[in-house]
mmCIF file of C-alpha atoms in Angstrom:
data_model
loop_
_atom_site.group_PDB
_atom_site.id
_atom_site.type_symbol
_atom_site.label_atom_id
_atom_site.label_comp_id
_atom_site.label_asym_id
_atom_site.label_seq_id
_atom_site.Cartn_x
_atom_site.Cartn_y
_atom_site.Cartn_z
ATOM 1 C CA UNK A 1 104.944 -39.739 -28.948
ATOM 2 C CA UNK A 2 106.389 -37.475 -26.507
ATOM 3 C CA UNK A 3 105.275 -34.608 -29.177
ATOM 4 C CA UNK A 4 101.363 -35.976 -29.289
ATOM 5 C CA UNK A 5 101.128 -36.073 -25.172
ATOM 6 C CA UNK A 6 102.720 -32.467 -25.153
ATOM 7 C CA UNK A 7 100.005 -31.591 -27.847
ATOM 8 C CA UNK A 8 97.672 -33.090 -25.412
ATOM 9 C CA UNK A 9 98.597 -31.399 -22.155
ATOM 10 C CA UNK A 10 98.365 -28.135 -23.713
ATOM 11 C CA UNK A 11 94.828 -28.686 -25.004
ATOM 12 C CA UNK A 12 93.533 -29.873 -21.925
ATOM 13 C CA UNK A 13 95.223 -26.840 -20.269
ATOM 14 C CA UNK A 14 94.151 -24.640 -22.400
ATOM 15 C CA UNK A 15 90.271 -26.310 -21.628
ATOM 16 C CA UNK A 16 90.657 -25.523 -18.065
ATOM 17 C CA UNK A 17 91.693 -22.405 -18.400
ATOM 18 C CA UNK A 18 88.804 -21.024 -20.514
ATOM 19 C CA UNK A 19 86.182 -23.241 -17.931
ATOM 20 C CA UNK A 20 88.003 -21.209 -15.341
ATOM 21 C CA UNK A 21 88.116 -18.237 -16.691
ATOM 22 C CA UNK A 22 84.186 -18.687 -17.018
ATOM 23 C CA UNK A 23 83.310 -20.331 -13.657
ATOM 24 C CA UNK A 24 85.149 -17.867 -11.421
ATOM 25 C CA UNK A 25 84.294 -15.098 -13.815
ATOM 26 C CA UNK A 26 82.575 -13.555 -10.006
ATOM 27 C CA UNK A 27 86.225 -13.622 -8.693
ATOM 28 C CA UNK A 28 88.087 -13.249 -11.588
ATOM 29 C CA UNK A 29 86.610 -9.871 -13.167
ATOM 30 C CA UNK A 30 86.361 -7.754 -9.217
ATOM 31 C CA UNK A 31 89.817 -9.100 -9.144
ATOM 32 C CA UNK A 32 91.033 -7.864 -12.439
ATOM 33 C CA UNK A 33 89.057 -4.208 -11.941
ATOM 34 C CA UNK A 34 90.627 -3.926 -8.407
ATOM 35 C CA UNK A 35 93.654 -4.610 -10.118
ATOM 36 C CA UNK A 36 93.682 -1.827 -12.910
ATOM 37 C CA UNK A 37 92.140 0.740 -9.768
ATOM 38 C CA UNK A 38 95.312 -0.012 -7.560
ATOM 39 C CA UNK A 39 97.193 0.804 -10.709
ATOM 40 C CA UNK A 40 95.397 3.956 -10.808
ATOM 41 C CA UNK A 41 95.840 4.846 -7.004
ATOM 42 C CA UNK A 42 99.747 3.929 -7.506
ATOM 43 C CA UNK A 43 99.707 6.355 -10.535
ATOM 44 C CA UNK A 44 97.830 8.956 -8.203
ATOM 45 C CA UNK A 45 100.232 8.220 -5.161
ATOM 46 C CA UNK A 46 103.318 8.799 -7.611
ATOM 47 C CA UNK A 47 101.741 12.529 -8.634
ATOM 48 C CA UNK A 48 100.950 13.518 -4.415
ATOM 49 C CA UNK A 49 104.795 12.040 -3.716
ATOM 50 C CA UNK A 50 106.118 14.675 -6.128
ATOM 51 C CA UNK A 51 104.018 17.317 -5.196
ATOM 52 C CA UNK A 52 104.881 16.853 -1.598
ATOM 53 C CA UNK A 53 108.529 16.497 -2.091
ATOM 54 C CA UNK A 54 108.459 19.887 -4.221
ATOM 55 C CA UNK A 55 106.511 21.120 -0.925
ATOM 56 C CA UNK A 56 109.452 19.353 1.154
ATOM 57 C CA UNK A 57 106.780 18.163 2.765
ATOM 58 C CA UNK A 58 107.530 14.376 4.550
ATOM 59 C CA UNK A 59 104.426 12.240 3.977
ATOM 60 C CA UNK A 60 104.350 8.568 4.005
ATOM 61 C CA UNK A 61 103.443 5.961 1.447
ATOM 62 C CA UNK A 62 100.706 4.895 3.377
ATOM 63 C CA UNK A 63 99.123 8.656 3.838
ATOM 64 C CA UNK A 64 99.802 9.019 -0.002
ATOM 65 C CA UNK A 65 98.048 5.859 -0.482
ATOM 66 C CA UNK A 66 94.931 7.269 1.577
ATOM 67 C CA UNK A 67 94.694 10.528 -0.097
ATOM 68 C CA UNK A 68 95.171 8.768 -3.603
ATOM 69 C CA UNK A 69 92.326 6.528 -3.027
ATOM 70 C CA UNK A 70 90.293 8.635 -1.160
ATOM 71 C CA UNK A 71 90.860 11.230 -3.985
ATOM 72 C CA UNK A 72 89.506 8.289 -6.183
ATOM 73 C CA UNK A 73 86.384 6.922 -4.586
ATOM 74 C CA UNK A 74 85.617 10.524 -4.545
ATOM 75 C CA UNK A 75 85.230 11.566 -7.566
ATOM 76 C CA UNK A 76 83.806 8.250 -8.247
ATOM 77 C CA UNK A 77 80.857 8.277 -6.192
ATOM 78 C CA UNK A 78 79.782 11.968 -7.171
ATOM 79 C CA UNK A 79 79.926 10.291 -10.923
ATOM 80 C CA UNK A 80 77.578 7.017 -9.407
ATOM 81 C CA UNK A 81 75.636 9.944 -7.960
ATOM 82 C CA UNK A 82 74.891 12.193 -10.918
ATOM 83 C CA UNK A 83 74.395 8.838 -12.588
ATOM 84 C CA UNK A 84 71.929 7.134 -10.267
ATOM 85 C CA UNK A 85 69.622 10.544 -10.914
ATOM 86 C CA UNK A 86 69.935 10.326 -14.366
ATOM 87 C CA UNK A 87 68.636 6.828 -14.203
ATOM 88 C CA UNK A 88 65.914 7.463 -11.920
ATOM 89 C CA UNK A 89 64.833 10.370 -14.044
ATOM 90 C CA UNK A 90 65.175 8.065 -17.124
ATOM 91 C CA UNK A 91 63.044 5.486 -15.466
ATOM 92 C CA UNK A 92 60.336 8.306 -14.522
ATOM 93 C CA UNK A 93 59.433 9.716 -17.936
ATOM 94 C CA UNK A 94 59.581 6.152 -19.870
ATOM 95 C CA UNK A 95 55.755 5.890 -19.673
ATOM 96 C CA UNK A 96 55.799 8.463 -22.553
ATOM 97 C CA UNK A 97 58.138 6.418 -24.787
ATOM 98 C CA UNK A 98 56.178 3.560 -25.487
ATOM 99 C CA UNK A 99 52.971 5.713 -27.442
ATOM 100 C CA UNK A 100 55.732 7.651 -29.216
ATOM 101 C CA UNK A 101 56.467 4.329 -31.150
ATOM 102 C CA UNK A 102 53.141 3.987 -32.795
ATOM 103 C CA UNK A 103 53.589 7.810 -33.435
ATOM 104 C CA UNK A 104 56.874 7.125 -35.574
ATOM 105 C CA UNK A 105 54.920 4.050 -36.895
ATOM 106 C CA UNK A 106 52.134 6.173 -38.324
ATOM 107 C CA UNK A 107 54.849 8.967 -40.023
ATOM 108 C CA UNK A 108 56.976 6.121 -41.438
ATOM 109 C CA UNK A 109 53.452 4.786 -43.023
ATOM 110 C CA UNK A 110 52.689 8.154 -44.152
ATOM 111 C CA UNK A 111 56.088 8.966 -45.344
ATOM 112 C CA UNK A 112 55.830 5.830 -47.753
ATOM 113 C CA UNK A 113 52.456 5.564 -48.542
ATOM 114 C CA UNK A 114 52.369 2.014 -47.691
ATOM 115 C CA UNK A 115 50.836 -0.196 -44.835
ATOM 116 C CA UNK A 116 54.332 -0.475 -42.815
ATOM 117 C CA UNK A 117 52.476 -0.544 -39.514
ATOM 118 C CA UNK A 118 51.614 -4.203 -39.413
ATOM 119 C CA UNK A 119 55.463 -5.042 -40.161
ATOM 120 C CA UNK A 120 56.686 -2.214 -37.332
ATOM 121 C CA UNK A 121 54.549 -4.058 -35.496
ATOM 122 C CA UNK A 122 55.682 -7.192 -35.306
ATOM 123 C CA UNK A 123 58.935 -5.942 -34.623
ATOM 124 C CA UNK A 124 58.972 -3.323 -31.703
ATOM 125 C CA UNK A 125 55.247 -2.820 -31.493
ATOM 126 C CA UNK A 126 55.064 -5.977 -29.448
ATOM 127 C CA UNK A 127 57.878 -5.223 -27.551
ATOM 128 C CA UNK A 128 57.173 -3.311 -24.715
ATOM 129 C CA UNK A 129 60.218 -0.722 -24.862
ATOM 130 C CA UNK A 130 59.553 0.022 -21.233
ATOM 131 C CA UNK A 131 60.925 -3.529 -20.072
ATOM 132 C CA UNK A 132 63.381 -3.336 -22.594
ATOM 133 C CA UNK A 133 64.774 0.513 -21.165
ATOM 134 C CA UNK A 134 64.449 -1.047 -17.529
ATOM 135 C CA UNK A 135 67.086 -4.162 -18.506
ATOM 136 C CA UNK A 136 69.270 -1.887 -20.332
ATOM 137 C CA UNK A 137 69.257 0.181 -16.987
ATOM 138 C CA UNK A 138 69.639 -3.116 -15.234
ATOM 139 C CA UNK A 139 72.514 -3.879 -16.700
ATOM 140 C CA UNK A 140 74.460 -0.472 -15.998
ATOM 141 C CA UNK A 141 73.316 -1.089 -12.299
ATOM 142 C CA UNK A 142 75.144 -4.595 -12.264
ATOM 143 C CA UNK A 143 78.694 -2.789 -13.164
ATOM 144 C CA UNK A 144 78.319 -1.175 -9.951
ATOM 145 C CA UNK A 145 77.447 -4.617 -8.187
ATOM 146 C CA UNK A 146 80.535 -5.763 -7.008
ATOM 147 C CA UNK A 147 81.907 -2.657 -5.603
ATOM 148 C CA UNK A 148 82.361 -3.506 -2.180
ATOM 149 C CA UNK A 149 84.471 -6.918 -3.348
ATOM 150 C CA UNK A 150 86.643 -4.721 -5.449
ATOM 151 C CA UNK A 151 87.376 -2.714 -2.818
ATOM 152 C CA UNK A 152 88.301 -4.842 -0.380
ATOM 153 C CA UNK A 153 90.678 -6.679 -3.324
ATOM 154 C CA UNK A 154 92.439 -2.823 -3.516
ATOM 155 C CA UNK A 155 92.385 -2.240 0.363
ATOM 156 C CA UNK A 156 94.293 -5.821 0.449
ATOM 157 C CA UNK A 157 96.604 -5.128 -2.597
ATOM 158 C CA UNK A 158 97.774 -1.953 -0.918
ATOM 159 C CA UNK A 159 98.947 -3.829 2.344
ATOM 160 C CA UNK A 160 100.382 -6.793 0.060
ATOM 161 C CA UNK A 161 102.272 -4.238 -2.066
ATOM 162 C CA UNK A 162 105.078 -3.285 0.710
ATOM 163 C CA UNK A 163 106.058 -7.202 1.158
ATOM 164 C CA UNK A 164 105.908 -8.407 -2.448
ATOM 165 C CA UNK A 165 109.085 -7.712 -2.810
ATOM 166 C CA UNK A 166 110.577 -10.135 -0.522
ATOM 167 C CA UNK A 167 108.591 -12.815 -1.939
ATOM 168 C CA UNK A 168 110.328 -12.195 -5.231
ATOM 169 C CA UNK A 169 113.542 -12.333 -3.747
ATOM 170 C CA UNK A 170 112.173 -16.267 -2.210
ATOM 171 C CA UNK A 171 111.009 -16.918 -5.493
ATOM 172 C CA UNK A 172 113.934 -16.108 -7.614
ATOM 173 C CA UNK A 173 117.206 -16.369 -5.448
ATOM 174 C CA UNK A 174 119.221 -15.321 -8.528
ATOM 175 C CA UNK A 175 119.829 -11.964 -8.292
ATOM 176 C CA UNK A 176 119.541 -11.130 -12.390
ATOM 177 C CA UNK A 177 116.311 -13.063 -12.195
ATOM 178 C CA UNK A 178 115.253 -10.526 -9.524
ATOM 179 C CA UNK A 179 115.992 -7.807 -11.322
ATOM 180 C CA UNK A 180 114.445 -8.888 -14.200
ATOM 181 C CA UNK A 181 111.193 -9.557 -12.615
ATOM 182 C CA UNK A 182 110.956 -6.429 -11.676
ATOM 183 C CA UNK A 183 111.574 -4.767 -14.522
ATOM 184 C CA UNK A 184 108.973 -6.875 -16.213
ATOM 185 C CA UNK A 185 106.294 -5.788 -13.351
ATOM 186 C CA UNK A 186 107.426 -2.418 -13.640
ATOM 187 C CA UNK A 187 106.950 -2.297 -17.322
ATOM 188 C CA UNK A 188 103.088 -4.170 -17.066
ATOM 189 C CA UNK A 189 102.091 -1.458 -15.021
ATOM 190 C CA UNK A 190 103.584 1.787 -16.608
ATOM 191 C CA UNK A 191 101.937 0.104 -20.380
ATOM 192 C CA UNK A 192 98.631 -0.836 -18.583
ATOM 193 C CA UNK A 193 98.762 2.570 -16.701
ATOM 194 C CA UNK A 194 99.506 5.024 -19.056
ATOM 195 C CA UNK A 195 96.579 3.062 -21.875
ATOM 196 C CA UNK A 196 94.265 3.343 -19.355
ATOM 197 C CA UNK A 197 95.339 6.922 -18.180
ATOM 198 C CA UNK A 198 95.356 7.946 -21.732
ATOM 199 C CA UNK A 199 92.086 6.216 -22.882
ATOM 200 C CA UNK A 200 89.939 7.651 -19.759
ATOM 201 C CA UNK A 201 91.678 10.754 -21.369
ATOM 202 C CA UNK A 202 90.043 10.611 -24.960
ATOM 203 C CA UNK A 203 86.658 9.051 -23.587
ATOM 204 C CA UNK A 204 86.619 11.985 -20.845
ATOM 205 C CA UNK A 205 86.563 14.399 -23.933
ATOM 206 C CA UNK A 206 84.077 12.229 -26.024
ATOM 207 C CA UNK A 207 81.646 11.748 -23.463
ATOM 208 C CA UNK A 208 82.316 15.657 -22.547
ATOM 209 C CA UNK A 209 81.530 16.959 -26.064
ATOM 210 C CA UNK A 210 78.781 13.972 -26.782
ATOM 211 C CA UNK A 211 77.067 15.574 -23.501
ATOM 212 C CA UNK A 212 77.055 18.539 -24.854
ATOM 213 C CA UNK A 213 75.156 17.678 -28.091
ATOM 214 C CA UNK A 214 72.859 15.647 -25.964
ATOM 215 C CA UNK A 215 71.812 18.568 -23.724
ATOM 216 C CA UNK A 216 71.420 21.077 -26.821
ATOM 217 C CA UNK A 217 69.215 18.457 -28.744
ATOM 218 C CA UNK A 218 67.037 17.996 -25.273
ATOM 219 C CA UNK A 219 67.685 13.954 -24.961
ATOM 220 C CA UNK A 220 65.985 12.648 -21.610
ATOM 221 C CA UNK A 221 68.885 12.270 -19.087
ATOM 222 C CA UNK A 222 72.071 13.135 -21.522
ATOM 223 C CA UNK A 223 74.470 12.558 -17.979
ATOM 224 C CA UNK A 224 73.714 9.192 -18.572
ATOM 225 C CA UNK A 225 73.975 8.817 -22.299
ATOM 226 C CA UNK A 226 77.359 10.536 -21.944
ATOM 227 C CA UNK A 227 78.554 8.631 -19.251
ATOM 228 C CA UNK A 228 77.123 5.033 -21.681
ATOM 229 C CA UNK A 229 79.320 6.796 -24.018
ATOM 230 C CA UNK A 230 82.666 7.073 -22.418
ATOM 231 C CA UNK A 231 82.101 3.636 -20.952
ATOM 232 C CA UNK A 232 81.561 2.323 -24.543
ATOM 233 C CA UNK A 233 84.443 4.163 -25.635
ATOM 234 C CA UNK A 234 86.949 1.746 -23.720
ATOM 235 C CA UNK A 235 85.710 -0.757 -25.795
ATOM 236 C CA UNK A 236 87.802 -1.077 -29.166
ATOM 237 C CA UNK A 237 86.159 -0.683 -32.845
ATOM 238 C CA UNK A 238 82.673 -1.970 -32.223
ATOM 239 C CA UNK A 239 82.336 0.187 -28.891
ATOM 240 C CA UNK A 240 82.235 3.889 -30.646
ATOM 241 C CA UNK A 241 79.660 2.667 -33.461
ATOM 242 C CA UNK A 242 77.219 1.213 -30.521
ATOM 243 C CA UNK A 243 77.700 4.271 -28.476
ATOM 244 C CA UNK A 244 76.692 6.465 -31.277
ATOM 245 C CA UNK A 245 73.543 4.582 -32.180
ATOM 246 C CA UNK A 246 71.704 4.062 -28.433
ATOM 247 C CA UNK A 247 71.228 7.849 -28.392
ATOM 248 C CA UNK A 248 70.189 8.238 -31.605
ATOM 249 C CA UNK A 249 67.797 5.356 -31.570
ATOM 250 C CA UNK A 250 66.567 6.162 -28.191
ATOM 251 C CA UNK A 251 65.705 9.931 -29.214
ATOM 252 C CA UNK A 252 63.818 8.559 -31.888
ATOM 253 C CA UNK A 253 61.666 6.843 -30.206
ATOM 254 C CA UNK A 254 61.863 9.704 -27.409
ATOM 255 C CA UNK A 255 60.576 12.358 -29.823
ATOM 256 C CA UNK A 256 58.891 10.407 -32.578
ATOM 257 C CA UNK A 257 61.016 12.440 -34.739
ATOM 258 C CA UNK A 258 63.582 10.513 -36.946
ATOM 259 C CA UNK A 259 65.069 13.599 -38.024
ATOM 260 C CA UNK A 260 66.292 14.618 -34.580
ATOM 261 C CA UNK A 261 67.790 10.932 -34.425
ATOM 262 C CA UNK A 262 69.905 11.847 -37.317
ATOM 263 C CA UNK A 263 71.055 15.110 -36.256
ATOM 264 C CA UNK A 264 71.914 13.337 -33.420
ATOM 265 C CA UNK A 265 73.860 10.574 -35.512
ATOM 266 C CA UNK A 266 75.798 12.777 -37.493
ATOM 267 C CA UNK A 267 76.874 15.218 -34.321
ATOM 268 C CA UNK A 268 77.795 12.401 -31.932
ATOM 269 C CA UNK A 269 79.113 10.479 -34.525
ATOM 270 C CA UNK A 270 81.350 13.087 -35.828
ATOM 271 C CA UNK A 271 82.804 13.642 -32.764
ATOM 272 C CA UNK A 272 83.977 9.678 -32.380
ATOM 273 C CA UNK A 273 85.561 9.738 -36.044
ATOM 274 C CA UNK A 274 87.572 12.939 -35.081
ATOM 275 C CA UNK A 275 89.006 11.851 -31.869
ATOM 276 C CA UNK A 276 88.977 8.251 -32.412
ATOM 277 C CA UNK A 277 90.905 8.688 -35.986
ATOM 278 C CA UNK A 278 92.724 12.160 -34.969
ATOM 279 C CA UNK A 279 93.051 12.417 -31.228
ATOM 280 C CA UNK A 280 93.520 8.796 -30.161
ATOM 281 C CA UNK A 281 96.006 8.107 -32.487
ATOM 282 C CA UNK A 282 98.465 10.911 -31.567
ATOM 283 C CA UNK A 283 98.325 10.567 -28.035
ATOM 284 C CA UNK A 284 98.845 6.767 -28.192
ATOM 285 C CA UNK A 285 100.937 6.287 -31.316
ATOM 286 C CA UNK A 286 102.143 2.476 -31.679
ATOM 287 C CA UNK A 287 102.821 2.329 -28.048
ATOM 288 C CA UNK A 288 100.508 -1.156 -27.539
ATOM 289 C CA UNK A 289 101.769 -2.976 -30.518
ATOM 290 C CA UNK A 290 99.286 -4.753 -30.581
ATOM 291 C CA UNK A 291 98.098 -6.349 -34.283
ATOM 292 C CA UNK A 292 94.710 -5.015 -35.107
ATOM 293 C CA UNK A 293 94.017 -8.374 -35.861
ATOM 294 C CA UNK A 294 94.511 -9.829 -32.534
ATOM 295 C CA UNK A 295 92.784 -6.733 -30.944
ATOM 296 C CA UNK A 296 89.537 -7.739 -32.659
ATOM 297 C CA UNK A 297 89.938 -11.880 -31.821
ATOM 298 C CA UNK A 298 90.887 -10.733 -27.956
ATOM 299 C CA UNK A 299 87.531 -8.442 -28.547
ATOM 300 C CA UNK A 300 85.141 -11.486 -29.538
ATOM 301 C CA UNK A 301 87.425 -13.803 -26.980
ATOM 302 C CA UNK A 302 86.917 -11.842 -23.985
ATOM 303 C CA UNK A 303 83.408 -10.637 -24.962
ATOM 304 C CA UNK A 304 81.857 -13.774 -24.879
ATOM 305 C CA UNK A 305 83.466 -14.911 -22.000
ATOM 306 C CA UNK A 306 82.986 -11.524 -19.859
ATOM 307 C CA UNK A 307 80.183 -9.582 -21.726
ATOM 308 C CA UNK A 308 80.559 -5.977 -21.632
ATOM 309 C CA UNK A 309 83.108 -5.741 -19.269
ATOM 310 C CA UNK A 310 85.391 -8.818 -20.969
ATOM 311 C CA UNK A 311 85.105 -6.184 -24.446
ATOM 312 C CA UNK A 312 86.409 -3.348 -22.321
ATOM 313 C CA UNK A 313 89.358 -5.570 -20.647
ATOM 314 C CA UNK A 314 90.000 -7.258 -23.839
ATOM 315 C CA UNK A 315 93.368 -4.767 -24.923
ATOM 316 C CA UNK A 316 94.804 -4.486 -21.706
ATOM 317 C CA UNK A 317 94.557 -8.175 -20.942
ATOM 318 C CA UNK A 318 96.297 -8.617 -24.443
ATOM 319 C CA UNK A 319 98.963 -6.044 -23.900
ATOM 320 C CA UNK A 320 99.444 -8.004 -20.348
ATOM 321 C CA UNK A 321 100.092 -10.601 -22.218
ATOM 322 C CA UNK A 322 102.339 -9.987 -24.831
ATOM 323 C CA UNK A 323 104.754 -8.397 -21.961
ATOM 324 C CA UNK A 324 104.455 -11.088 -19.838
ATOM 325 C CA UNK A 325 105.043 -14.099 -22.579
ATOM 326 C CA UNK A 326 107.467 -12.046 -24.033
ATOM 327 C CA UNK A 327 109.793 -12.493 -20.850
ATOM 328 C CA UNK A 328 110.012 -16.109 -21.364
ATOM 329 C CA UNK A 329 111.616 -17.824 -23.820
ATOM 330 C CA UNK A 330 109.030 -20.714 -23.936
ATOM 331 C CA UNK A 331 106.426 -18.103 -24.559
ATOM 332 C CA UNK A 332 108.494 -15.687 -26.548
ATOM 333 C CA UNK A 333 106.770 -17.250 -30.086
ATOM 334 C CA UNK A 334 102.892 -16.407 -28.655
ATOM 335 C CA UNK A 335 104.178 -13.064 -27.589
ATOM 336 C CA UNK A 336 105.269 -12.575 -31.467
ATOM 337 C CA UNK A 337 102.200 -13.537 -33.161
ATOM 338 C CA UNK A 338 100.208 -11.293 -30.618
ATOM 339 C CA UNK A 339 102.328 -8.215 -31.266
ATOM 340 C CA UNK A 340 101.988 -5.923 -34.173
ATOM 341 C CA UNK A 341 105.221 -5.795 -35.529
ATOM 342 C CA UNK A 342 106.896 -8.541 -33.807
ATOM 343 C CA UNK A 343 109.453 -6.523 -32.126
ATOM 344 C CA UNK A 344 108.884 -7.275 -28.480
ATOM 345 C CA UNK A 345 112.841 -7.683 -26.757
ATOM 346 C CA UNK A 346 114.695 -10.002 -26.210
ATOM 347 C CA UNK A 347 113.527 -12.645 -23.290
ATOM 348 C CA UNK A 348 114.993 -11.904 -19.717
ATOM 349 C CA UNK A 349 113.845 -15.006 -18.082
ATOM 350 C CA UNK A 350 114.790 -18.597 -19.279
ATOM 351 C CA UNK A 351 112.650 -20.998 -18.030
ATOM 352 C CA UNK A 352 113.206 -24.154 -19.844
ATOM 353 C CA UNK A 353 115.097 -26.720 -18.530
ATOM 354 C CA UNK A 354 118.491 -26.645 -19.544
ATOM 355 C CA UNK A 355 118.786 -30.672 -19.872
ATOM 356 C CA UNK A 356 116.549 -30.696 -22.460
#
């Protein structure tokens, strides 16, 4: 009995969570982003800290903290910048786009010697690729949405960060548990740091290099094509093969030229099987562990719950996870199956009751 009401509670929790995790996906997601960018600031901070001490130059944490973020938004809002043209020059020449489909239409029908044009037709010819562009453009827009709340989270993490330590020492009075804690929190943000560092890494150089191709092949607005790219790129498996194909298909229908879509397949293409099956994997190794498995099940997972943005949080969530579980012994087993090899440590933190 006490087995089927245990059952029970855990399905009903797990039902809340994922209504939750769907209801307050406007706080939830800002919250999560701020998050991994106060990760990124700390990581930041760390690298001005050393370079001042090697200065022996005395400079606060909350002046590093300032220049580390400020260094951030920076760059950031030249990237928003450069993008925001490319969008707006995007937007300006799509008038063109829409008679280059019946131009492809009337090739393909040539090419085949058979009436295709009826069948294109009812496909894309009565879409109005315009509209279509203009959501697609939407939708890059609404990643930039929430800015301000994210923001403020990282402004407020900051000025939480120099008491959090007391309230662990409230929470767990035991010293050891303190300790380990720590070291848990410690390693969740080194893993999550250094994927992330290393990932914005690899896309950096794929969107780089894709840009390039873009620019020599004369693609309307290649800035933002590269920069679709390298945000793709977070995203695992599925993320490279979509990234490859919206230039190519939009080039296509750019140019009326299906040839310059393939050259434009193959280049881009070949540059996400080199570095995603050369580069990648040498500069990350096994360091995740992570099953593949689980990777693509946290990919679906998150994806429906989040869209775009749950795909590219999907393996850092996971890795979050399998840290955190791993720490407890109650959660030690989910920790396991998550994990690629099933080596994950042994748990620091006990947390079942010791009557039982």
């Amino acid at each position: 009995m006490n087995k089927i009401n245990k059952a029970a509670s855990i399905s009903i929790l797990i039902v809340v969570i994922v209504a939750s995790l769907i209801y307050l996906k406007s706080i939830i997601v800002p919250l999560i982003l701020a998050a991994i960018f106060w990760l990124i600031v700390v990581e930041v901070r760390t690298m001005i800290g050393k370079v001042a001490t090697l200065r022996n130059i005395k400079m606060p944490v909350w002046l590093q903290n300032l220049f580390a973020t400020l260094m951030i938004f920076t760059i950031l809002f030249l990237v928003v910048k450069l993008l925001s043209l490319s969008m707006q020059n995007l937007s300006e020449s799509m008038t063109h786009y829409d008679g280059n489909l019946q131009k492809m239409e009337e090739k393909i029908n040539k090419l085949f010697d058979i009436n295709v044009t009826h069948s294109l037709n009812k496909m894309v010819g009565d879409t109005n690729f315009t509209n279509l562009l203009r959501t697609v453009l939407s939708s890059v827009t609404d990643l930039f949405g929430n800015a301000f709340t994210i923001i403020l989270y990282i402004v407020f993490l900051l000025l939480e960060e120099s008491g959090f330590g007391n309230k662990i020492k409230a929470m767990y009075p035991n010293i050891n548990d303190q300790n380990n804690v720590v070291l848990m929190l410690e390693r969740v943000g080194k893993t999550v740091s250094s994927y992330l560092t290393l990932k914005t890494f690899v896309s950096v150089i794929t969107g780089v290099l894709s840009y390039i191709v873009l620019l020599i092949v004369g693609i309307d607005a290649p800035f933002f094509w590269a920069a679709i790219i390298f945000l793709l790129n977070y995203i695992p498996t599925i993320g490279s093969l979509i990234a490859t194909l919206f230039p190519s298909l939009f080039i296509i229908i750019q140019t009326g030229e299906p040839s310059v879509g393939l050259i434009v397949l193959l280049a881009v293409g070949g540059i996400q099987v080199v570095i995603g099956n050369f580069v990648e994997p040498k500069l990350m190794g096994n360091s995740l562990n992570v099953s593949s498995l689980v990777v693509l099940i946290a990919l679906a997972f998150w994806g429906t719950l989040w869209g775009v943005i749950g795909m590219i949080l999907s393996v850092p969530i996971t890795v979050l996870m399998i840290i955190i579980f791993g720490e407890f012994q109650s959660t030690r087993k989910i920790a396991i199956l998550l994990s690629e090899d099933g080596n994950i440590g042994a748990p620091k933190i006990n947390n079942q009751n010791k009557e039982e």
